[in-house]
mmCIF file of C-alpha atoms and ligand atoms in Angstrom:
data_model
loop_
_atom_site.group_PDB
_atom_site.id
_atom_site.type_symbol
_atom_site.label_atom_id
_atom_site.label_comp_id
_atom_site.label_asym_id
_atom_site.label_seq_id
_atom_site.Cartn_x
_atom_site.Cartn_y
_atom_site.Cartn_z
ATOM 1 C CA MET A 1 -0.037 0.082 0.075
ATOM 2 C CA ILE A 2 1.394 3.366 -0.935
ATOM 3 C CA ILE A 3 -0.221 6.567 0.526
ATOM 4 C CA ALA A 4 0.986 9.900 -0.819
ATOM 5 C CA ILE A 5 0.004 13.164 1.366
ATOM 6 C CA ASP A 6 0.727 16.452 0.281
ATOM 7 C CA GLY A 7 -0.247 19.815 1.744
ATOM 8 C CA SER A 8 0.816 23.299 3.048
ATOM 9 C CA ALA A 9 2.931 24.107 6.183
ATOM 10 C CA ALA A 10 1.118 23.131 9.502
ATOM 11 C CA SER A 11 -1.993 21.956 7.667
ATOM 12 C CA GLY A 12 -1.868 18.768 9.550
ATOM 13 C CA LYS A 13 -0.142 16.655 6.811
ATOM 14 C CA GLY A 14 2.532 15.315 8.913
ATOM 15 C CA THR A 15 0.160 14.460 11.680
ATOM 16 C CA LEU A 16 -2.270 12.456 9.396
ATOM 17 C CA ALA A 17 0.772 10.727 7.800
ATOM 18 C CA ARG A 18 2.066 9.466 11.085
ATOM 19 C CA ASN A 19 -1.420 8.387 12.253
ATOM 20 C CA LEU A 20 -2.073 6.631 9.081
ATOM 21 C CA ALA A 21 1.127 4.647 9.101
ATOM 22 C CA HIS A 22 0.250 3.771 12.824
ATOM 23 C CA ALA A 23 -3.215 2.782 11.677
ATOM 24 C CA PHE A 24 -2.360 0.661 8.593
ATOM 25 C CA HIS A 25 1.028 -0.511 9.834
ATOM 26 C CA LEU A 26 3.177 1.184 7.144
ATOM 27 C CA ALA A 27 6.640 2.918 7.066
ATOM 28 C CA HIS A 28 6.502 6.629 7.062
ATOM 29 C CA LEU A 29 8.731 9.235 5.725
ATOM 30 C CA ASP A 30 8.430 12.982 6.409
ATOM 31 C CA THR A 31 10.060 14.206 3.091
ATOM 32 C CA GLY A 32 10.398 17.755 4.605
ATOM 33 C CA LEU A 33 13.171 16.515 6.957
ATOM 34 C CA LEU A 34 15.281 15.838 3.545
ATOM 35 C CA TYR A 35 14.947 19.080 2.322
ATOM 36 C CA ARG A 36 15.582 20.585 6.045
ATOM 37 C CA ALA A 37 18.625 18.363 6.346
ATOM 38 C CA VAL A 38 20.212 19.651 2.959
ATOM 39 C CA GLY A 39 19.575 23.361 3.841
ATOM 40 C CA LEU A 40 21.076 23.137 7.435
ATOM 41 C CA LYS A 41 23.930 20.967 6.308
ATOM 42 C CA LEU A 42 24.761 23.701 3.625
ATOM 43 C CA LEU A 43 24.640 26.313 6.338
ATOM 44 C CA SER A 44 26.734 24.350 8.551
ATOM 45 C CA GLN A 45 29.359 24.428 6.080
ATOM 46 C CA ASP A 46 29.314 28.167 5.797
ATOM 47 C CA LYS A 47 27.982 27.681 2.304
ATOM 48 C CA SER A 48 25.245 29.832 0.735
ATOM 49 C CA LEU A 49 21.863 28.465 0.025
ATOM 50 C CA HIS A 50 22.128 29.556 -3.709
ATOM 51 C CA ASP A 51 25.351 27.342 -4.018
ATOM 52 C CA GLU A 52 23.842 24.820 -6.313
ATOM 53 C CA GLU A 53 26.535 22.713 -6.737
ATOM 54 C CA THR A 54 27.287 22.123 -3.141
ATOM 55 C CA ALA A 55 23.413 21.731 -2.371
ATOM 56 C CA ILE A 56 23.462 18.766 -4.841
ATOM 57 C CA GLU A 57 26.415 17.060 -3.657
ATOM 58 C CA VAL A 58 24.772 17.326 0.006
ATOM 59 C CA ALA A 59 21.562 15.958 -1.490
ATOM 60 C CA GLN A 60 23.106 13.050 -3.237
ATOM 61 C CA SER A 61 24.954 12.025 0.008
ATOM 62 C CA LEU A 62 22.305 12.320 2.308
ATOM 63 C CA THR A 63 21.544 9.407 4.773
ATOM 64 C CA PHE A 64 18.835 8.492 7.275
ATOM 65 C CA GLN A 65 21.275 9.403 10.370
ATOM 66 C CA ASP A 66 21.176 13.042 8.865
ATOM 67 C CA LEU A 67 17.149 13.107 9.577
ATOM 68 C CA ARG A 68 17.768 12.622 13.147
ATOM 69 C CA ASP A 69 19.132 16.282 13.944
ATOM 70 C CA PRO A 70 16.605 17.932 16.484
ATOM 71 C CA ASP A 71 17.415 21.241 14.777
ATOM 72 C CA LEU A 72 15.674 20.265 11.628
ATOM 73 C CA ARG A 73 12.254 20.745 13.315
ATOM 74 C CA GLY A 74 12.663 24.589 13.694
ATOM 75 C CA ASP A 75 11.577 27.470 11.294
ATOM 76 C CA PHE A 76 14.987 28.326 10.330
ATOM 77 C CA ALA A 77 15.570 24.939 8.781
ATOM 78 C CA ALA A 78 12.137 25.226 7.259
ATOM 79 C CA GLN A 79 12.928 28.433 5.540
ATOM 80 C CA ALA A 80 16.300 27.005 4.335
ATOM 81 C CA ALA A 81 14.618 23.843 3.024
ATOM 82 C CA SER A 82 12.226 25.976 0.929
ATOM 83 C CA GLN A 83 15.127 27.877 -0.419
ATOM 84 C CA ILE A 84 17.081 24.843 -1.595
ATOM 85 C CA ALA A 85 13.949 23.152 -2.792
ATOM 86 C CA ILE A 86 13.919 25.137 -5.745
ATOM 87 C CA ILE A 87 17.221 23.818 -7.214
ATOM 88 C CA PRO A 88 16.389 21.099 -9.690
ATOM 89 C CA GLY A 89 19.359 18.901 -9.050
ATOM 90 C CA VAL A 90 18.640 18.800 -5.286
ATOM 91 C CA ARG A 91 15.001 17.601 -6.072
ATOM 92 C CA ALA A 92 16.320 15.191 -8.639
ATOM 93 C CA ALA A 93 18.717 13.582 -5.875
ATOM 94 C CA LEU A 94 15.913 13.344 -3.221
ATOM 95 C CA LEU A 95 13.391 11.941 -5.766
ATOM 96 C CA ASP A 96 15.845 8.782 -5.967
ATOM 97 C CA PHE A 97 16.051 8.711 -2.240
ATOM 98 C CA GLN A 98 12.133 8.880 -1.791
ATOM 99 C CA ARG A 99 11.173 6.343 -4.346
ATOM 100 C CA ASN A 100 13.732 3.816 -3.029
ATOM 101 C CA PHE A 101 12.164 4.200 0.203
ATOM 102 C CA ALA A 102 8.830 3.660 -1.072
ATOM 103 C CA LYS A 103 10.091 0.501 -3.341
ATOM 104 C CA HIS A 104 12.059 -1.077 -0.352
ATOM 105 C CA PRO A 105 10.229 -0.010 2.963
ATOM 106 C CA PRO A 106 12.130 -0.936 6.034
ATOM 107 C CA GLN A 107 11.328 -4.119 7.326
ATOM 108 C CA PRO A 108 8.881 -5.329 8.548
ATOM 109 C CA TYR A 109 6.815 -2.923 6.499
ATOM 110 C CA GLN A 110 5.040 -3.686 3.358
ATOM 111 C CA GLY A 111 3.777 -0.206 2.559
ATOM 112 C CA VAL A 112 4.757 3.376 2.942
ATOM 113 C CA VAL A 113 3.159 6.845 3.887
ATOM 114 C CA LEU A 114 5.188 9.772 2.413
ATOM 115 C CA ASP A 115 4.169 13.364 3.171
ATOM 116 C CA GLY A 116 5.527 16.422 1.469
ATOM 117 C CA ARG A 117 4.762 18.861 -1.283
ATOM 118 C CA ASP A 118 4.975 16.793 -4.474
ATOM 119 C CA ILE A 119 4.544 13.133 -3.456
ATOM 120 C CA GLY A 120 1.277 12.648 -5.535
ATOM 121 C CA THR A 121 2.458 14.836 -8.587
ATOM 122 C CA ILE A 122 5.909 13.710 -9.042
ATOM 123 C CA ILE A 123 7.503 11.566 -6.501
ATOM 124 C CA LEU A 124 4.856 8.703 -6.559
ATOM 125 C CA PRO A 125 2.116 9.381 -9.304
ATOM 126 C CA ASP A 126 0.898 5.848 -9.105
ATOM 127 C CA ALA A 127 0.403 5.906 -5.311
ATOM 128 C CA ASP A 128 -2.870 3.955 -4.431
ATOM 129 C CA PHE A 129 -4.237 6.765 -2.249
ATOM 130 C CA LYS A 130 -3.474 10.488 -2.348
ATOM 131 C CA PHE A 131 -4.557 13.095 0.160
ATOM 132 C CA PHE A 132 -3.959 17.103 -0.298
ATOM 133 C CA VAL A 133 -4.230 18.499 3.288
ATOM 134 C CA THR A 134 -4.841 22.153 3.672
ATOM 135 C CA ALA A 135 -6.173 24.646 6.230
ATOM 136 C CA GLN A 136 -6.503 28.303 6.632
ATOM 137 C CA LEU A 137 -3.463 30.412 7.170
ATOM 138 C CA GLU A 138 -4.056 31.920 10.361
ATOM 139 C CA ILE A 139 -5.328 28.501 11.772
ATOM 140 C CA ARG A 140 -2.019 27.009 10.392
ATOM 141 C CA SER A 141 0.131 29.910 12.018
ATOM 142 C CA ASN A 142 -1.534 29.345 15.363
ATOM 143 C CA ARG A 143 -1.021 25.777 15.329
ATOM 144 C CA ARG A 144 2.810 26.302 14.390
ATOM 145 C CA VAL A 145 3.081 28.856 17.134
ATOM 146 C CA GLN A 146 1.841 26.335 19.717
ATOM 147 C CA GLU A 147 4.319 23.272 18.179
ATOM 148 C CA LEU A 148 7.369 25.789 18.543
ATOM 149 C CA ALA A 149 6.419 26.937 22.014
ATOM 150 C CA SER A 150 5.678 23.154 23.232
ATOM 151 C CA ARG A 151 9.698 22.749 21.768
ATOM 152 C CA ASP A 152 10.938 25.695 23.672
ATOM 153 C CA LEU A 153 11.671 27.271 20.237
ATOM 154 C CA PRO A 154 11.096 30.859 19.372
ATOM 155 C CA ALA A 155 7.278 31.511 18.683
ATOM 156 C CA ASP A 156 5.853 34.725 17.612
ATOM 157 C CA TYR A 157 2.801 34.884 15.714
ATOM 158 C CA GLU A 158 3.538 37.912 13.452
ATOM 159 C CA THR A 159 6.848 36.243 12.529
ATOM 160 C CA VAL A 160 5.526 32.607 12.017
ATOM 161 C CA TYR A 161 2.502 34.117 9.939
ATOM 162 C CA ALA A 162 4.842 36.274 7.763
ATOM 163 C CA ASP A 163 7.312 33.172 7.185
ATOM 164 C CA MET A 164 4.571 30.861 6.473
ATOM 165 C CA LEU A 165 2.986 33.293 3.899
ATOM 166 C CA ALA A 166 6.369 33.663 2.127
ATOM 167 C CA ARG A 167 6.637 29.930 2.156
ATOM 168 C CA ASP A 168 3.612 29.065 0.655
ATOM 169 C CA GLN A 169 4.049 31.578 -2.203
ATOM 170 C CA ARG A 170 7.412 30.020 -2.813
ATOM 171 C CA ASP A 171 6.278 26.659 -2.904
ATOM 172 C CA GLN A 172 3.353 27.286 -5.065
ATOM 173 C CA GLU A 173 4.767 29.362 -7.320
ATOM 174 C CA ARG A 174 8.235 27.675 -8.253
ATOM 175 C CA ALA A 175 8.774 26.503 -11.596
ATOM 176 C CA ILE A 176 9.843 23.066 -10.515
ATOM 177 C CA ALA A 177 7.433 20.674 -8.712
ATOM 178 C CA PRO A 178 5.101 23.367 -7.231
ATOM 179 C CA ALA A 179 3.171 22.388 -4.051
ATOM 180 C CA LEU A 180 -0.328 21.929 -5.714
ATOM 181 C CA PRO A 181 -2.657 19.035 -5.557
ATOM 182 C CA ALA A 182 -2.605 16.180 -7.951
ATOM 183 C CA LYS A 183 -5.600 15.815 -10.267
ATOM 184 C CA ASP A 184 -6.762 12.667 -8.371
ATOM 185 C CA ALA A 185 -5.928 13.606 -4.931
ATOM 186 C CA ILE A 186 -8.501 14.097 -2.203
ATOM 187 C CA ILE A 187 -8.559 17.364 -0.378
ATOM 188 C CA ILE A 188 -8.937 17.599 3.134
ATOM 189 C CA ASP A 189 -9.460 21.201 5.111
ATOM 190 C CA THR A 190 -8.464 20.386 8.716
ATOM 191 C CA SER A 191 -9.357 23.984 9.865
ATOM 192 C CA TYR A 192 -11.942 22.965 11.997
ATOM 193 C CA LEU A 193 -10.860 19.233 12.598
ATOM 194 C CA ASN A 194 -8.967 17.671 15.068
ATOM 195 C CA PRO A 195 -6.122 15.079 14.319
ATOM 196 C CA GLN A 196 -8.417 11.874 14.962
ATOM 197 C CA GLU A 197 -11.506 13.331 12.877
ATOM 198 C CA VAL A 198 -8.904 13.599 10.169
ATOM 199 C CA LEU A 199 -7.727 10.203 10.500
ATOM 200 C CA GLU A 200 -11.181 8.772 10.290
ATOM 201 C CA ILE A 201 -12.135 10.690 7.187
ATOM 202 C CA ALA A 202 -8.900 9.316 5.528
ATOM 203 C CA SER A 203 -9.049 5.818 6.764
ATOM 204 C CA GLN A 204 -12.842 5.717 5.639
ATOM 205 C CA ILE A 205 -11.905 7.063 2.316
ATOM 206 C CA ILE A 206 -9.075 4.195 1.995
ATOM 207 C CA LEU A 207 -11.330 1.645 3.301
ATOM 208 C CA GLU A 208 -14.135 2.367 0.666
ATOM 209 C CA LYS A 209 -11.757 2.600 -2.264
ATOM 210 C CA MET A 210 -10.223 -0.772 -1.470
ATOM 211 C CA LYS A 211 -13.671 -2.185 -1.120
ATOM 212 C CA LEU A 212 -14.788 -0.905 -4.509
ATOM 213 C CA SER A 213 -11.547 -2.070 -6.115
ATOM 214 C CA GLY A 214 -12.149 -5.478 -4.626
ATOM 215 C CA GLN A 215 -8.986 -5.463 -2.597
ATOM 216 C CA ASN A 216 -8.022 -7.139 0.566
ATOM 217 C CA ASN A 217 -10.919 -6.217 2.887
ATOM 218 C CA SER A 218 -9.745 -8.081 5.976
ATOM 219 C CA ILE A 219 -7.445 -4.994 6.893
ATOM 220 C CA LYS A 220 -8.855 -3.364 10.068
ATOM 221 C CA PRO A 221 -6.872 -0.123 10.674
ATOM 222 C CA ILE A 222 -5.949 0.786 14.426
ATOM 223 C CA LEU A 223 -8.278 4.018 15.045
HETATM 224 O O1 CDP G 1 5.554 20.987 7.834
HETATM 225 P P1 CDP G 1 6.330 22.305 7.106
HETATM 226 O O2 CDP G 1 5.500 22.545 5.615
HETATM 227 O O3 CDP G 1 6.600 23.357 8.063
HETATM 228 O O4 CDP G 1 7.714 21.738 6.799
HETATM 229 P P2 CDP G 1 8.242 20.650 5.863
HETATM 230 O O5 CDP G 1 7.103 19.760 5.305
HETATM 231 O O6 CDP G 1 9.335 20.037 6.528
HETATM 232 O O7 CDP G 1 8.854 21.340 4.525
HETATM 233 C C1 CDP G 1 9.814 22.413 4.460
HETATM 234 C C2 CDP G 1 9.842 22.948 3.048
HETATM 235 O O8 CDP G 1 10.763 22.100 2.335
HETATM 236 C C3 CDP G 1 8.718 23.346 2.441
HETATM 237 O O9 CDP G 1 8.205 24.661 2.622
HETATM 238 C C4 CDP G 1 9.047 23.068 0.947
HETATM 239 O O10 CDP G 1 9.678 24.278 0.502
HETATM 240 C C5 CDP G 1 10.245 21.843 1.061
HETATM 241 N N1 CDP G 1 9.702 20.705 0.671
HETATM 242 C C6 CDP G 1 9.463 20.432 -0.811
HETATM 243 O O11 CDP G 1 9.790 21.176 -1.645
HETATM 244 N N2 CDP G 1 8.918 19.200 -1.041
HETATM 245 C C7 CDP G 1 8.889 18.172 -0.099
HETATM 246 N N3 CDP G 1 8.372 17.009 -0.667
HETATM 247 C C8 CDP G 1 8.850 18.421 1.127
HETATM 248 C C9 CDP G 1 9.293 19.703 1.463
#
Protein backbone atom coordinates (compact mmCIF):
# COMPACT_ATOMS: atom_id res chain seq x y z
CA MET A 1 0.00 0.00 0.00
CA ILE A 2 1.38 3.40 -0.97
CA ILE A 3 -0.16 6.57 0.44
CA ALA A 4 0.88 10.02 -0.79
CA ILE A 5 0.08 13.04 1.38
CA ASP A 6 0.80 16.58 0.27
CA GLY A 7 -0.17 19.91 1.71
CA SER A 8 0.93 23.23 3.12
CA ALA A 9 2.93 23.98 6.28
CA ALA A 10 1.16 23.12 9.55
CA SER A 11 -1.87 21.86 7.64
CA GLY A 12 -1.77 18.60 9.57
CA LYS A 13 -0.25 16.54 6.76
CA GLY A 14 2.55 15.20 8.98
CA THR A 15 0.13 14.27 11.75
CA LEU A 16 -2.16 12.51 9.29
CA ALA A 17 0.82 10.70 7.75
CA ARG A 18 2.02 9.46 11.16
CA ASN A 19 -1.48 8.42 12.20
CA LEU A 20 -2.19 6.57 8.95
CA ALA A 21 1.19 4.84 9.19
CA HIS A 22 0.25 3.60 12.66
CA ALA A 23 -3.33 2.71 11.70
CA PHE A 24 -2.38 0.66 8.61
CA HIS A 25 1.04 -0.52 9.83
CA LEU A 26 3.09 1.31 7.19
CA ALA A 27 6.55 2.89 7.18
CA HIS A 28 6.48 6.70 7.21
CA LEU A 29 8.84 9.19 5.56
CA ASP A 30 8.48 12.90 6.32
CA THR A 31 10.10 14.16 3.11
CA GLY A 32 10.34 17.74 4.41
CA LEU A 33 13.16 16.49 6.64
CA LEU A 34 15.24 15.73 3.56
CA TYR A 35 15.01 19.32 2.32
CA ARG A 36 15.54 20.67 5.83
CA ALA A 37 18.65 18.50 6.26
CA VAL A 38 20.16 19.69 2.97
CA GLY A 39 19.51 23.34 3.91
CA LEU A 40 21.00 23.04 7.41
CA LYS A 41 24.01 21.04 6.25
CA LEU A 42 24.81 23.69 3.70
CA LEU A 43 24.61 26.44 6.31
CA SER A 44 26.71 24.43 8.78
CA GLN A 45 29.42 24.26 6.11
CA ASP A 46 29.23 28.08 5.77
CA LYS A 47 27.91 27.71 2.22
CA SER A 48 25.26 29.89 0.65
CA LEU A 49 21.77 28.48 0.04
CA HIS A 50 22.32 29.56 -3.57
CA ASP A 51 25.42 27.36 -3.95
CA GLU A 52 23.71 24.85 -6.23
CA GLU A 53 26.71 22.61 -6.78
CA THR A 54 27.33 21.97 -3.07
CA ALA A 55 23.60 21.67 -2.39
CA ILE A 56 23.35 18.90 -4.98
CA GLU A 57 26.39 17.10 -3.52
CA VAL A 58 24.84 17.28 -0.04
CA ALA A 59 21.50 15.95 -1.37
CA GLN A 60 23.22 13.07 -3.15
CA SER A 61 25.05 11.96 -0.02
CA LEU A 62 22.15 12.32 2.45
CA THR A 63 21.58 9.40 4.87
CA PHE A 64 18.83 8.49 7.37
CA GLN A 65 21.24 9.50 10.13
CA ASP A 66 21.09 13.11 8.84
CA LEU A 67 17.33 13.13 9.46
CA ARG A 68 17.73 12.69 13.24
CA ASP A 69 19.10 16.18 13.98
CA PRO A 70 16.62 17.88 16.39
CA ASP A 71 17.45 21.29 14.85
CA LEU A 72 15.67 20.18 11.68
CA ARG A 73 12.32 20.89 13.34
CA GLY A 74 12.79 24.65 13.76
CA ASP A 75 11.47 27.33 11.40
CA PHE A 76 15.05 28.35 10.52
CA ALA A 77 15.49 24.95 8.88
CA ALA A 78 12.08 25.27 7.17
CA GLN A 79 13.07 28.54 5.53
CA ALA A 80 16.41 27.10 4.41
CA ALA A 81 14.56 24.03 3.08
CA SER A 82 12.20 26.04 0.93
CA GLN A 83 15.15 27.92 -0.60
CA ILE A 84 17.18 24.87 -1.64
CA ALA A 85 13.94 23.10 -2.68
CA ILE A 86 13.85 25.22 -5.87
CA ILE A 87 17.14 23.73 -7.14
CA PRO A 88 16.32 21.10 -9.80
CA GLY A 89 19.44 18.99 -9.08
CA VAL A 90 18.55 18.82 -5.37
CA ARG A 91 15.04 17.65 -6.18
CA ALA A 92 16.38 15.06 -8.63
CA ALA A 93 18.75 13.62 -5.98
CA LEU A 94 16.02 13.51 -3.34
CA LEU A 95 13.55 11.97 -5.80
CA ASP A 96 15.72 8.83 -5.91
CA PHE A 97 15.94 8.73 -2.10
CA GLN A 98 12.15 8.92 -1.78
CA ARG A 99 11.29 6.43 -4.52
CA ASN A 100 13.82 4.03 -3.10
CA PHE A 101 12.15 4.24 0.33
CA ALA A 102 8.73 3.57 -1.25
CA LYS A 103 10.04 0.64 -3.29
CA HIS A 104 11.96 -0.96 -0.41
CA PRO A 105 10.21 -0.10 2.85
CA PRO A 106 12.26 -0.88 5.97
CA GLN A 107 11.48 -4.24 7.60
CA PRO A 108 8.86 -5.34 8.69
CA TYR A 109 6.69 -2.93 6.68
CA GLN A 110 5.05 -3.76 3.38
CA GLY A 111 3.84 -0.33 2.47
CA VAL A 112 4.59 3.34 3.00
CA VAL A 113 3.17 6.77 3.69
CA LEU A 114 5.17 9.72 2.35
CA ASP A 115 4.24 13.28 3.16
CA GLY A 116 5.51 16.40 1.41
CA ARG A 117 4.70 18.81 -1.38
CA ASP A 118 5.00 16.82 -4.63
CA ILE A 119 4.51 13.21 -3.57
CA GLY A 120 1.25 12.64 -5.45
CA THR A 121 2.30 14.69 -8.48
CA ILE A 122 5.98 13.81 -9.07
CA ILE A 123 7.48 11.32 -6.63
CA LEU A 124 4.77 8.66 -6.52
CA PRO A 125 2.21 9.49 -9.25
CA ASP A 126 0.93 5.89 -9.10
CA ALA A 127 0.28 5.93 -5.34
CA ASP A 128 -2.79 3.93 -4.30
CA PHE A 129 -4.19 6.82 -2.25
CA LYS A 130 -3.52 10.54 -2.51
CA PHE A 131 -4.53 13.25 -0.07
CA PHE A 132 -3.93 16.99 -0.17
CA VAL A 133 -4.23 18.52 3.28
CA THR A 134 -4.94 22.18 3.75
CA ALA A 135 -6.16 24.69 6.38
CA GLN A 136 -6.60 28.44 6.70
CA LEU A 137 -3.34 30.39 7.03
CA GLU A 138 -4.30 31.97 10.38
CA ILE A 139 -5.16 28.58 11.85
CA ARG A 140 -1.95 27.06 10.53
CA SER A 141 0.08 29.92 12.01
CA ASN A 142 -1.54 29.42 15.42
CA ARG A 143 -0.81 25.71 15.28
CA ARG A 144 2.83 26.33 14.38
CA VAL A 145 3.23 28.87 17.23
CA GLN A 146 1.91 26.29 19.70
CA GLU A 147 4.09 23.55 18.27
CA LEU A 148 7.25 25.70 18.43
CA ALA A 149 6.43 26.88 21.96
CA SER A 150 5.93 23.28 23.12
CA ARG A 151 9.47 22.58 21.93
CA ASP A 152 10.86 25.70 23.63
CA LEU A 153 11.67 27.20 20.21
CA PRO A 154 11.12 30.91 19.41
CA ALA A 155 7.43 31.39 18.57
CA ASP A 156 6.02 34.79 17.72
CA TYR A 157 2.69 34.84 15.79
CA GLU A 158 3.51 37.74 13.44
CA THR A 159 6.86 36.23 12.42
CA VAL A 160 5.43 32.74 11.98
CA TYR A 161 2.53 34.10 9.89
CA ALA A 162 4.86 36.12 7.61
CA ASP A 163 7.30 33.21 7.22
CA MET A 164 4.51 30.78 6.38
CA LEU A 165 2.98 33.15 3.83
CA ALA A 166 6.37 33.64 2.15
CA ARG A 167 7.00 29.90 2.11
CA ASP A 168 3.50 29.09 0.76
CA GLN A 169 4.10 31.51 -2.10
CA ARG A 170 7.59 30.22 -2.86
CA ASP A 171 6.38 26.59 -2.77
CA GLN A 172 3.30 27.16 -4.93
CA GLU A 173 4.87 29.46 -7.48
CA ARG A 174 8.18 27.70 -8.10
CA ALA A 175 8.72 26.45 -11.63
CA ILE A 176 9.73 22.95 -10.58
CA ALA A 177 7.39 20.65 -8.62
CA PRO A 178 5.06 23.37 -7.30
CA ALA A 179 3.13 22.39 -4.17
CA LEU A 180 -0.26 21.78 -5.81
CA PRO A 181 -2.78 18.94 -5.46
CA ALA A 182 -2.54 16.03 -7.90
CA LYS A 183 -5.61 15.80 -10.16
CA ASP A 184 -6.67 12.61 -8.40
CA ALA A 185 -5.92 13.76 -4.84
CA ILE A 186 -8.66 14.06 -2.25
CA ILE A 187 -8.56 17.43 -0.53
CA ILE A 188 -9.08 17.56 3.22
CA ASP A 189 -9.48 20.94 4.93
CA THR A 190 -8.45 20.43 8.55
CA SER A 191 -9.22 24.00 9.75
CA TYR A 192 -12.02 22.81 12.06
CA LEU A 193 -11.10 19.15 12.50
CA ASN A 194 -8.98 17.51 15.18
CA PRO A 195 -6.31 14.92 14.25
CA GLN A 196 -8.55 11.97 15.14
CA GLU A 197 -11.36 13.28 12.90
CA VAL A 198 -8.93 13.74 10.01
CA LEU A 199 -7.59 10.21 10.52
CA GLU A 200 -11.11 8.77 10.51
CA ILE A 201 -12.05 10.63 7.30
CA ALA A 202 -8.90 9.50 5.46
CA SER A 203 -9.18 5.90 6.72
CA GLN A 204 -12.80 5.72 5.63
CA ILE A 205 -11.84 6.90 2.14
CA ILE A 206 -9.06 4.30 1.95
CA LEU A 207 -11.33 1.46 3.10
CA GLU A 208 -14.11 2.48 0.69
CA LYS A 209 -11.71 2.65 -2.23
CA MET A 210 -10.24 -0.76 -1.35
CA LYS A 211 -13.72 -2.23 -1.14
CA LEU A 212 -14.72 -0.79 -4.51
CA SER A 213 -11.61 -2.15 -6.19
CA GLY A 214 -12.10 -5.58 -4.61
CA GLN A 215 -8.88 -5.42 -2.59
CA ASN A 216 -8.22 -7.20 0.68
CA ASN A 217 -11.14 -6.15 2.86
CA SER A 218 -9.88 -7.96 5.96
CA ILE A 219 -7.67 -4.94 6.76
CA LYS A 220 -8.77 -3.31 10.01
CA PRO A 221 -6.98 -0.04 10.76
CA ILE A 222 -6.16 0.85 14.37
CA LEU A 223 -8.17 4.02 14.92
O1 LIG B 1 5.53 21.11 7.79
P1 LIG B 1 6.26 22.21 7.12
O2 LIG B 1 5.67 22.57 5.83
O3 LIG B 1 6.51 23.40 7.99
O4 LIG B 1 7.71 21.72 6.74
P2 LIG B 1 8.21 20.60 5.77
O5 LIG B 1 7.11 19.74 5.26
O6 LIG B 1 9.33 19.98 6.50
O7 LIG B 1 8.77 21.41 4.49
C1 LIG B 1 9.77 22.41 4.58
C2 LIG B 1 10.00 22.99 3.18
O8 LIG B 1 10.65 21.98 2.36
C3 LIG B 1 8.74 23.35 2.38
O9 LIG B 1 8.34 24.68 2.59
C4 LIG B 1 9.14 23.09 0.93
O10 LIG B 1 9.77 24.21 0.36
C5 LIG B 1 10.19 22.01 1.02
N1 LIG B 1 9.66 20.68 0.63
C6 LIG B 1 9.54 20.39 -0.73
O11 LIG B 1 9.82 21.22 -1.57
N2 LIG B 1 9.12 19.15 -1.11
C7 LIG B 1 8.79 18.21 -0.21
N3 LIG B 1 8.40 17.01 -0.62
C8 LIG B 1 8.87 18.50 1.18
C9 LIG B 1 9.30 19.76 1.57
